mmCIF file of C-alpha atoms in Angstrom:
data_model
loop_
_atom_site.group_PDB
_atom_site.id
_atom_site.type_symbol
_atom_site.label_atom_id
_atom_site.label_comp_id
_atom_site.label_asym_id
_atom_site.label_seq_id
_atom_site.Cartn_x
_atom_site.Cartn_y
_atom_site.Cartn_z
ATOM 1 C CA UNK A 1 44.253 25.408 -23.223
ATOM 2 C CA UNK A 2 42.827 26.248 -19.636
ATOM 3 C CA UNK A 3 39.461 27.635 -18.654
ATOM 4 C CA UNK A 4 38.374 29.529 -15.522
ATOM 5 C CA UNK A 5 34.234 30.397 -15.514
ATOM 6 C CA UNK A 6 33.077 32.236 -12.419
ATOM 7 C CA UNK A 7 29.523 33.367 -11.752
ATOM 8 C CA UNK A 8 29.787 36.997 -10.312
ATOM 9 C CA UNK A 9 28.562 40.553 -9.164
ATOM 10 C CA UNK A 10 30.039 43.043 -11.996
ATOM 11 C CA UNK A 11 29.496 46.788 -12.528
ATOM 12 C CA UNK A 12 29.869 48.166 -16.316
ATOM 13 C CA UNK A 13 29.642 51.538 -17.264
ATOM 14 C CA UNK A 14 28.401 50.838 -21.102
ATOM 15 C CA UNK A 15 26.560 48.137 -23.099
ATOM 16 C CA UNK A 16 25.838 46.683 -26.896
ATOM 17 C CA UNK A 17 22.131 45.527 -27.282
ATOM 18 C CA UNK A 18 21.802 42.895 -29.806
ATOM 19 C CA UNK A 19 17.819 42.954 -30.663
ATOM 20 C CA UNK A 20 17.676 40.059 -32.157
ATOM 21 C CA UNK A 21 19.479 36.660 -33.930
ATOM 22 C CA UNK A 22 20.416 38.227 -37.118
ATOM 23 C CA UNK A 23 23.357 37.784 -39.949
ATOM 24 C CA UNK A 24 23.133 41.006 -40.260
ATOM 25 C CA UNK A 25 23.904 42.085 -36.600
ATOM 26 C CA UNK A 26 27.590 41.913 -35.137
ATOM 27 C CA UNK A 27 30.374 43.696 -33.751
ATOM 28 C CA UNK A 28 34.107 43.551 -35.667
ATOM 29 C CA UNK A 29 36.952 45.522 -34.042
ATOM 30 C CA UNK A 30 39.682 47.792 -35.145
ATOM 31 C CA UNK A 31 42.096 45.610 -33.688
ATOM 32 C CA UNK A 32 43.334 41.864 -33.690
ATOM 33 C CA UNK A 33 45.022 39.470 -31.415
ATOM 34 C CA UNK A 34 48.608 39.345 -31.019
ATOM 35 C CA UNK A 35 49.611 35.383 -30.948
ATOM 36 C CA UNK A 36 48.567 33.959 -27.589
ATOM 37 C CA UNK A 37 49.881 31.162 -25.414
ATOM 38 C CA UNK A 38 47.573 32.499 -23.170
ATOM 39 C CA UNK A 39 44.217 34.104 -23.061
ATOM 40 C CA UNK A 40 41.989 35.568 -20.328
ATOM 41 C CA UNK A 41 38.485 37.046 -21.665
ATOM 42 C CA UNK A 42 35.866 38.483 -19.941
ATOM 43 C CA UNK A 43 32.578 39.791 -20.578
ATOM 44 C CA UNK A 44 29.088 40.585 -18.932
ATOM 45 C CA UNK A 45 25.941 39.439 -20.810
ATOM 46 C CA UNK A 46 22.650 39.244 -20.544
ATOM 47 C CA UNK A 47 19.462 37.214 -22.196
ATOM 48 C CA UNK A 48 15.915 37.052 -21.617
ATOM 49 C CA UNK A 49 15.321 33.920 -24.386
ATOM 50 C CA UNK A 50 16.169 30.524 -24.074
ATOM 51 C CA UNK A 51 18.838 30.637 -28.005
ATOM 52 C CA UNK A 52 21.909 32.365 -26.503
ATOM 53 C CA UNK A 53 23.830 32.085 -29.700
ATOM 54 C CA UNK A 54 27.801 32.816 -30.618
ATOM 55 C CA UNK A 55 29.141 35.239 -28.083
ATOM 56 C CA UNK A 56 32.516 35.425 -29.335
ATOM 57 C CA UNK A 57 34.530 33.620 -32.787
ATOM 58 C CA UNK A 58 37.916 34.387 -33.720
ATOM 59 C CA UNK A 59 39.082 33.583 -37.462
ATOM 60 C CA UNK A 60 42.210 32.875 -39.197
ATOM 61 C CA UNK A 61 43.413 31.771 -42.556
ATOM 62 C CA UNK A 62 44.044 28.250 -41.526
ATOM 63 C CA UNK A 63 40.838 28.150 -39.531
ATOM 64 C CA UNK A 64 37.788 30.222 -39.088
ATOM 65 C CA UNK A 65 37.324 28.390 -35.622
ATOM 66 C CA UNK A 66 40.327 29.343 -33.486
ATOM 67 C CA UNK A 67 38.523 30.284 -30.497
ATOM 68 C CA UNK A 68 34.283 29.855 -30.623
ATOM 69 C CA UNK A 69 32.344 30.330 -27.828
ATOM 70 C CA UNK A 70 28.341 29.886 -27.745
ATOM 71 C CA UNK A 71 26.030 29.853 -24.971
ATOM 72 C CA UNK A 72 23.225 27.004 -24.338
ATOM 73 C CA UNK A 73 21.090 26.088 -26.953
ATOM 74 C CA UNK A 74 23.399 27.044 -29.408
ATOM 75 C CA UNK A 75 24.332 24.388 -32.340
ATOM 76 C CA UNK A 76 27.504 22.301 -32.012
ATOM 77 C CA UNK A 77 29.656 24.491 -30.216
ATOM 78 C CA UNK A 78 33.390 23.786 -29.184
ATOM 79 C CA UNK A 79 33.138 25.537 -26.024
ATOM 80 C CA UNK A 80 29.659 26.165 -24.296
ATOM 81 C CA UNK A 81 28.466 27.352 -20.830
ATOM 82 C CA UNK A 82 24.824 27.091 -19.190
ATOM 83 C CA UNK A 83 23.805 30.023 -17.545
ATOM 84 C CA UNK A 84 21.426 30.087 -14.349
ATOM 85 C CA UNK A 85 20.004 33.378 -14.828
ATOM 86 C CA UNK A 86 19.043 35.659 -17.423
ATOM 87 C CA UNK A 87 22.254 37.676 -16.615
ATOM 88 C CA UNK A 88 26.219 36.662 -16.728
ATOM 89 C CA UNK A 89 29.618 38.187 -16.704
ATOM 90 C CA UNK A 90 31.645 35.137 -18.347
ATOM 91 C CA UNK A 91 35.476 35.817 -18.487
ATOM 92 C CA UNK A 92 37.455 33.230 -19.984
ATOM 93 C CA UNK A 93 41.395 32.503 -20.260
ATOM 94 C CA UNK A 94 43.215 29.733 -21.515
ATOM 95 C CA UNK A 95 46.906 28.495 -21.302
ATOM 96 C CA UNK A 96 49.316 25.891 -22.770
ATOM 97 C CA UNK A 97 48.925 23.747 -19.949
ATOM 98 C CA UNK A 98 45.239 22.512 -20.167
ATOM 99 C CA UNK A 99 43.305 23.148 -17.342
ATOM 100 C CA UNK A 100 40.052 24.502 -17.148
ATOM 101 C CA UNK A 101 38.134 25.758 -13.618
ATOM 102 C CA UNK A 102 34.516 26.845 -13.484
ATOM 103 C CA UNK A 103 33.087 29.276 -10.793
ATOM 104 C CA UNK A 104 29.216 29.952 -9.328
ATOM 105 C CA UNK A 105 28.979 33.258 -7.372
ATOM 106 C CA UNK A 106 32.720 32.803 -6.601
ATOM 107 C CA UNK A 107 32.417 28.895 -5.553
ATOM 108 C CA UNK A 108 34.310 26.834 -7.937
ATOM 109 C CA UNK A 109 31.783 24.427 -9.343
ATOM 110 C CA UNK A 110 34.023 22.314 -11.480
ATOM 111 C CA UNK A 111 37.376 22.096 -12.799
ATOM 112 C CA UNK A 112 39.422 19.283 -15.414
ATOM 113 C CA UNK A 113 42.951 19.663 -17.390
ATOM 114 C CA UNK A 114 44.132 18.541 -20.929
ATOM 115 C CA UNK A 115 42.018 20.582 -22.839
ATOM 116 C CA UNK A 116 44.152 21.279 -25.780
ATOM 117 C CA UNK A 117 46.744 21.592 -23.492
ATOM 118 C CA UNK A 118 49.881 22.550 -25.845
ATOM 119 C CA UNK A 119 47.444 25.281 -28.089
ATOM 120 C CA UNK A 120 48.788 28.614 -29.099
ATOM 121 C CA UNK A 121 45.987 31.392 -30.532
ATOM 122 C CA UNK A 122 47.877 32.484 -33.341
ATOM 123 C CA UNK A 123 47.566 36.072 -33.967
ATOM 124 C CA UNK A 124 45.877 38.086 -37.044
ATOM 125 C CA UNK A 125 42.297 36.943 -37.162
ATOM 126 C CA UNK A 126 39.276 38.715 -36.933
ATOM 127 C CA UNK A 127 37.650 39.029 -33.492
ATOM 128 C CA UNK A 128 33.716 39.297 -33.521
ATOM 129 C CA UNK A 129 31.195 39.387 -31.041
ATOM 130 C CA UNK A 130 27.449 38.258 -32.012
ATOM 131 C CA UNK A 131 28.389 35.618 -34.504
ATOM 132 C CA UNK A 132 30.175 32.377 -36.021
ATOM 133 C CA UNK A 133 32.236 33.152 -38.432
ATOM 134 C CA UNK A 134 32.441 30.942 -41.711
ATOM 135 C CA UNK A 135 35.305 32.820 -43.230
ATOM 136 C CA UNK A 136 37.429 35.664 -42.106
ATOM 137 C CA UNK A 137 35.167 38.503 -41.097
ATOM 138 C CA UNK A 138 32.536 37.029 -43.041
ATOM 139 C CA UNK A 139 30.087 33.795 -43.673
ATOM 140 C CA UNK A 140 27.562 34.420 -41.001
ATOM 141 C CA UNK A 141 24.200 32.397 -40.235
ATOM 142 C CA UNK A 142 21.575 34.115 -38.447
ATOM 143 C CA UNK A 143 20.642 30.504 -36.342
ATOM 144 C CA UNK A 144 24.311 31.256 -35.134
ATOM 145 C CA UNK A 145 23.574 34.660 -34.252
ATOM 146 C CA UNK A 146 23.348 36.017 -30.528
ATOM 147 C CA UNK A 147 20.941 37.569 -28.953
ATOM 148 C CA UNK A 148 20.679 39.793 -25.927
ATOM 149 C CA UNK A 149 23.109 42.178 -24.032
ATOM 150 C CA UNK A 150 26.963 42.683 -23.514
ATOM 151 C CA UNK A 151 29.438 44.547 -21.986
ATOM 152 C CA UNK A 152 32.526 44.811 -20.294
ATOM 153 C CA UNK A 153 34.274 42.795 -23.292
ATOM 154 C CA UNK A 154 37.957 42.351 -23.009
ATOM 155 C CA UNK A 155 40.754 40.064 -23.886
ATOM 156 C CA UNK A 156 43.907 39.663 -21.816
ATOM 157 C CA UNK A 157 47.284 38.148 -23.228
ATOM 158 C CA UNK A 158 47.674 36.409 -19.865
ATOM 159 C CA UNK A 159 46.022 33.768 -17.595
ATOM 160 C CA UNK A 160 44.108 36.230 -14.693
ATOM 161 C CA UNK A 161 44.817 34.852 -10.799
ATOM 162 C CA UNK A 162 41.984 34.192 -9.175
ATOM 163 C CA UNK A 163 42.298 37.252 -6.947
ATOM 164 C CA UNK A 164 41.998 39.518 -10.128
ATOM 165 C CA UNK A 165 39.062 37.524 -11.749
ATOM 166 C CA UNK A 166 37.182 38.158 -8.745
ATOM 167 C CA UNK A 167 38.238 41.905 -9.205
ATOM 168 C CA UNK A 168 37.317 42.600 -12.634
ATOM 169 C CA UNK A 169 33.838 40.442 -11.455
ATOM 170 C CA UNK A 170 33.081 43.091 -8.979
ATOM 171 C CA UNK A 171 33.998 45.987 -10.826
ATOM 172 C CA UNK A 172 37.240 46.473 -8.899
ATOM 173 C CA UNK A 173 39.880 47.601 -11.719
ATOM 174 C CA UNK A 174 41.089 46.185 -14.593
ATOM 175 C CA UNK A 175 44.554 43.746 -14.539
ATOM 176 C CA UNK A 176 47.277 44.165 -16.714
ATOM 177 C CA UNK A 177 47.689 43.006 -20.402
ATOM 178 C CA UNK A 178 44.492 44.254 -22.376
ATOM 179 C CA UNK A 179 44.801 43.668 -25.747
ATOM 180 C CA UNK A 180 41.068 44.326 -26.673
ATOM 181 C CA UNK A 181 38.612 46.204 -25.335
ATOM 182 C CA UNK A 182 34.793 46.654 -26.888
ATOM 183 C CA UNK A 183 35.762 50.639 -27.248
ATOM 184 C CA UNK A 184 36.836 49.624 -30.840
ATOM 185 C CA UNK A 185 34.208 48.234 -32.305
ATOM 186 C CA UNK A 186 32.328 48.994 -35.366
ATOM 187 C CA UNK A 187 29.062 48.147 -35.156
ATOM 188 C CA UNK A 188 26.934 46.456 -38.048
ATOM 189 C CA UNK A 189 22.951 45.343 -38.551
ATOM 190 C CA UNK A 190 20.819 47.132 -35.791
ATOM 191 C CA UNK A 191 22.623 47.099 -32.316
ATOM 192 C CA UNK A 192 22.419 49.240 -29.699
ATOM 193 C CA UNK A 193 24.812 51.234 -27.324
ATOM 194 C CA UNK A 194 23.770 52.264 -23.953
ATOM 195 C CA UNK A 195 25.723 54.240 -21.190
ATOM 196 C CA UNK A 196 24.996 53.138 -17.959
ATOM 197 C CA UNK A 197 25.466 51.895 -14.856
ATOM 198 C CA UNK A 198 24.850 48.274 -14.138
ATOM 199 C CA UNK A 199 25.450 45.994 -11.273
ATOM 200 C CA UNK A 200 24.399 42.394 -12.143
ATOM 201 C CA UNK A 201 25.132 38.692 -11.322
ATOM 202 C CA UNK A 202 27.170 37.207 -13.853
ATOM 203 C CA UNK A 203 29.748 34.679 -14.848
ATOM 204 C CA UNK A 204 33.598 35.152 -15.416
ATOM 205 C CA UNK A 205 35.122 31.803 -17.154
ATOM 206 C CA UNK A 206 39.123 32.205 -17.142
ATOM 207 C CA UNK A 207 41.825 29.247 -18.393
ATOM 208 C CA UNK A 208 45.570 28.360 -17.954
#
C-alpha cells in the first residue's frame, strides 16, 4: 500500500456538518467497494477542536479494520495525519507496491515505501465516514467519533498522478474511476448538509 497526502486549495459545492463526537452520528453509503489493488481517496475537511476523530473505516467479515483513517489526537490509529490548519482536503490512494508521498500546499513534505506493500482492499465492506467501526456497519464509540466538516468525499479504484491530485485539489474536474461519491449517503445521529460554495486550504493524501 502507497500513500500520497497533499495540502491544497479545493472548491466543493456541498458539505456534511458533524456537530459533535457522537456514536450516534455517521454517514453509511448505498454502495461498497469493489476489491482494490489500488485506492485513491480524497476528501476536504474541516475542524475547529483539537480531537479530529475517525474520518473514514472500512469493514469486512475478516476484519473490521481494512482501511482506518483518523486525524491527530485520535486513539491508536493505523494511519494518521497532522493537520496545520483548521481546514484540509486529504485525498489518499494506495497501491500494491508500498509507497507513500506526503504533500504541503503542493510541496512534497515527505515520502517512504513498503507500507503493506503487496495489500489488496478486498471488496464488500461497509464504508463510513465519522466513525471506527467495531463490526460491520456497527460497534461504534463516541471517543472514536469525528468531529467537524466534510466534503468532496470520493474513492477512486486507481492510484491518481500527481497532475490530477493537484486537479481535484483545486477544484479542476474529477479523474476517472469513481467508485464512491458522498451523494449516497444516508445520514444518521444529527448531521448536517449544506450547499455551498467553498474555497479552502486543504490536504489531498494519495498512495501507490
Amino acid at each position: 500500500t502507497s500513500f500520497l497526502f497533499i495540502m491544497c486549495f479545493c472548491n466543493v459545492d456541498s458539505m456534511l456538518f458533524f456537530p459533535s463526537a457522537s456514536a450516534e452520528n455517521y454517514v453509511t453509503f448505498a454502495l461498497t467497494l469493489p476489491d482494490l489493488p489500488e485506492l485513491s481517496v480524497c476528501l476536504w475537511l474541516r475542524v475547529e477542536a483539537s480531537h479530529v476523530g475517525t474520518l473514514l473505516s472500512y469493514a469486512t467479515d475478516d476484519n473490521d479494520n481494512q482501511l482506518v483513517l483518523y486525524g491527530r489526537n485520535s486513539s491508536a490509529s493505523s494511519t494518521s495525519f497532522s493537520a496545520s490548519s483548521s481546514s484540509s482536503h486529504p485525498s489518499y490512494s494506495s497501491s500494491p507496491f508500498g509507497r507513500f508521498w506526503h504533500y504541503s500546499d503542493h510541496r512534497l513534505t515527505s515520502s517512504g515505501s513498503n507500507f503493506r506493500k503487496g495489500w489488496e482492499i478486498p471488496g464488500g465492506g461497509s464504508v463510513v465516514l465519522g466513525q471506527e467501526q467495531d463490526s460491520v456497519g456497527g460497534g461504534f464509540d463516541a471517543s472514536e467519533g469525528f468531529a467537524g466538516q466534510v466534503a468532496g468525499f470520493r474513492v477512486w479504484n486507481r492510484v491518481l498522478s500527481p497532475p490530477e491530485v493537484e486537479g481535484v485539489a483545486d477544484g479542476r474536474g474529477v479523474p476517472r474511476g469513481v467508485v464512491i461519491i458522498n451523494r449516497t449517503v444516508s445520514c444518521s445521529g444529527t448531521l448536517y448538509g449544506v450547499k455551498t460554495g467553498i474555497g479552502a486550504t486543504g490536504q489531498c493524501l494519495s498512495s501507490h
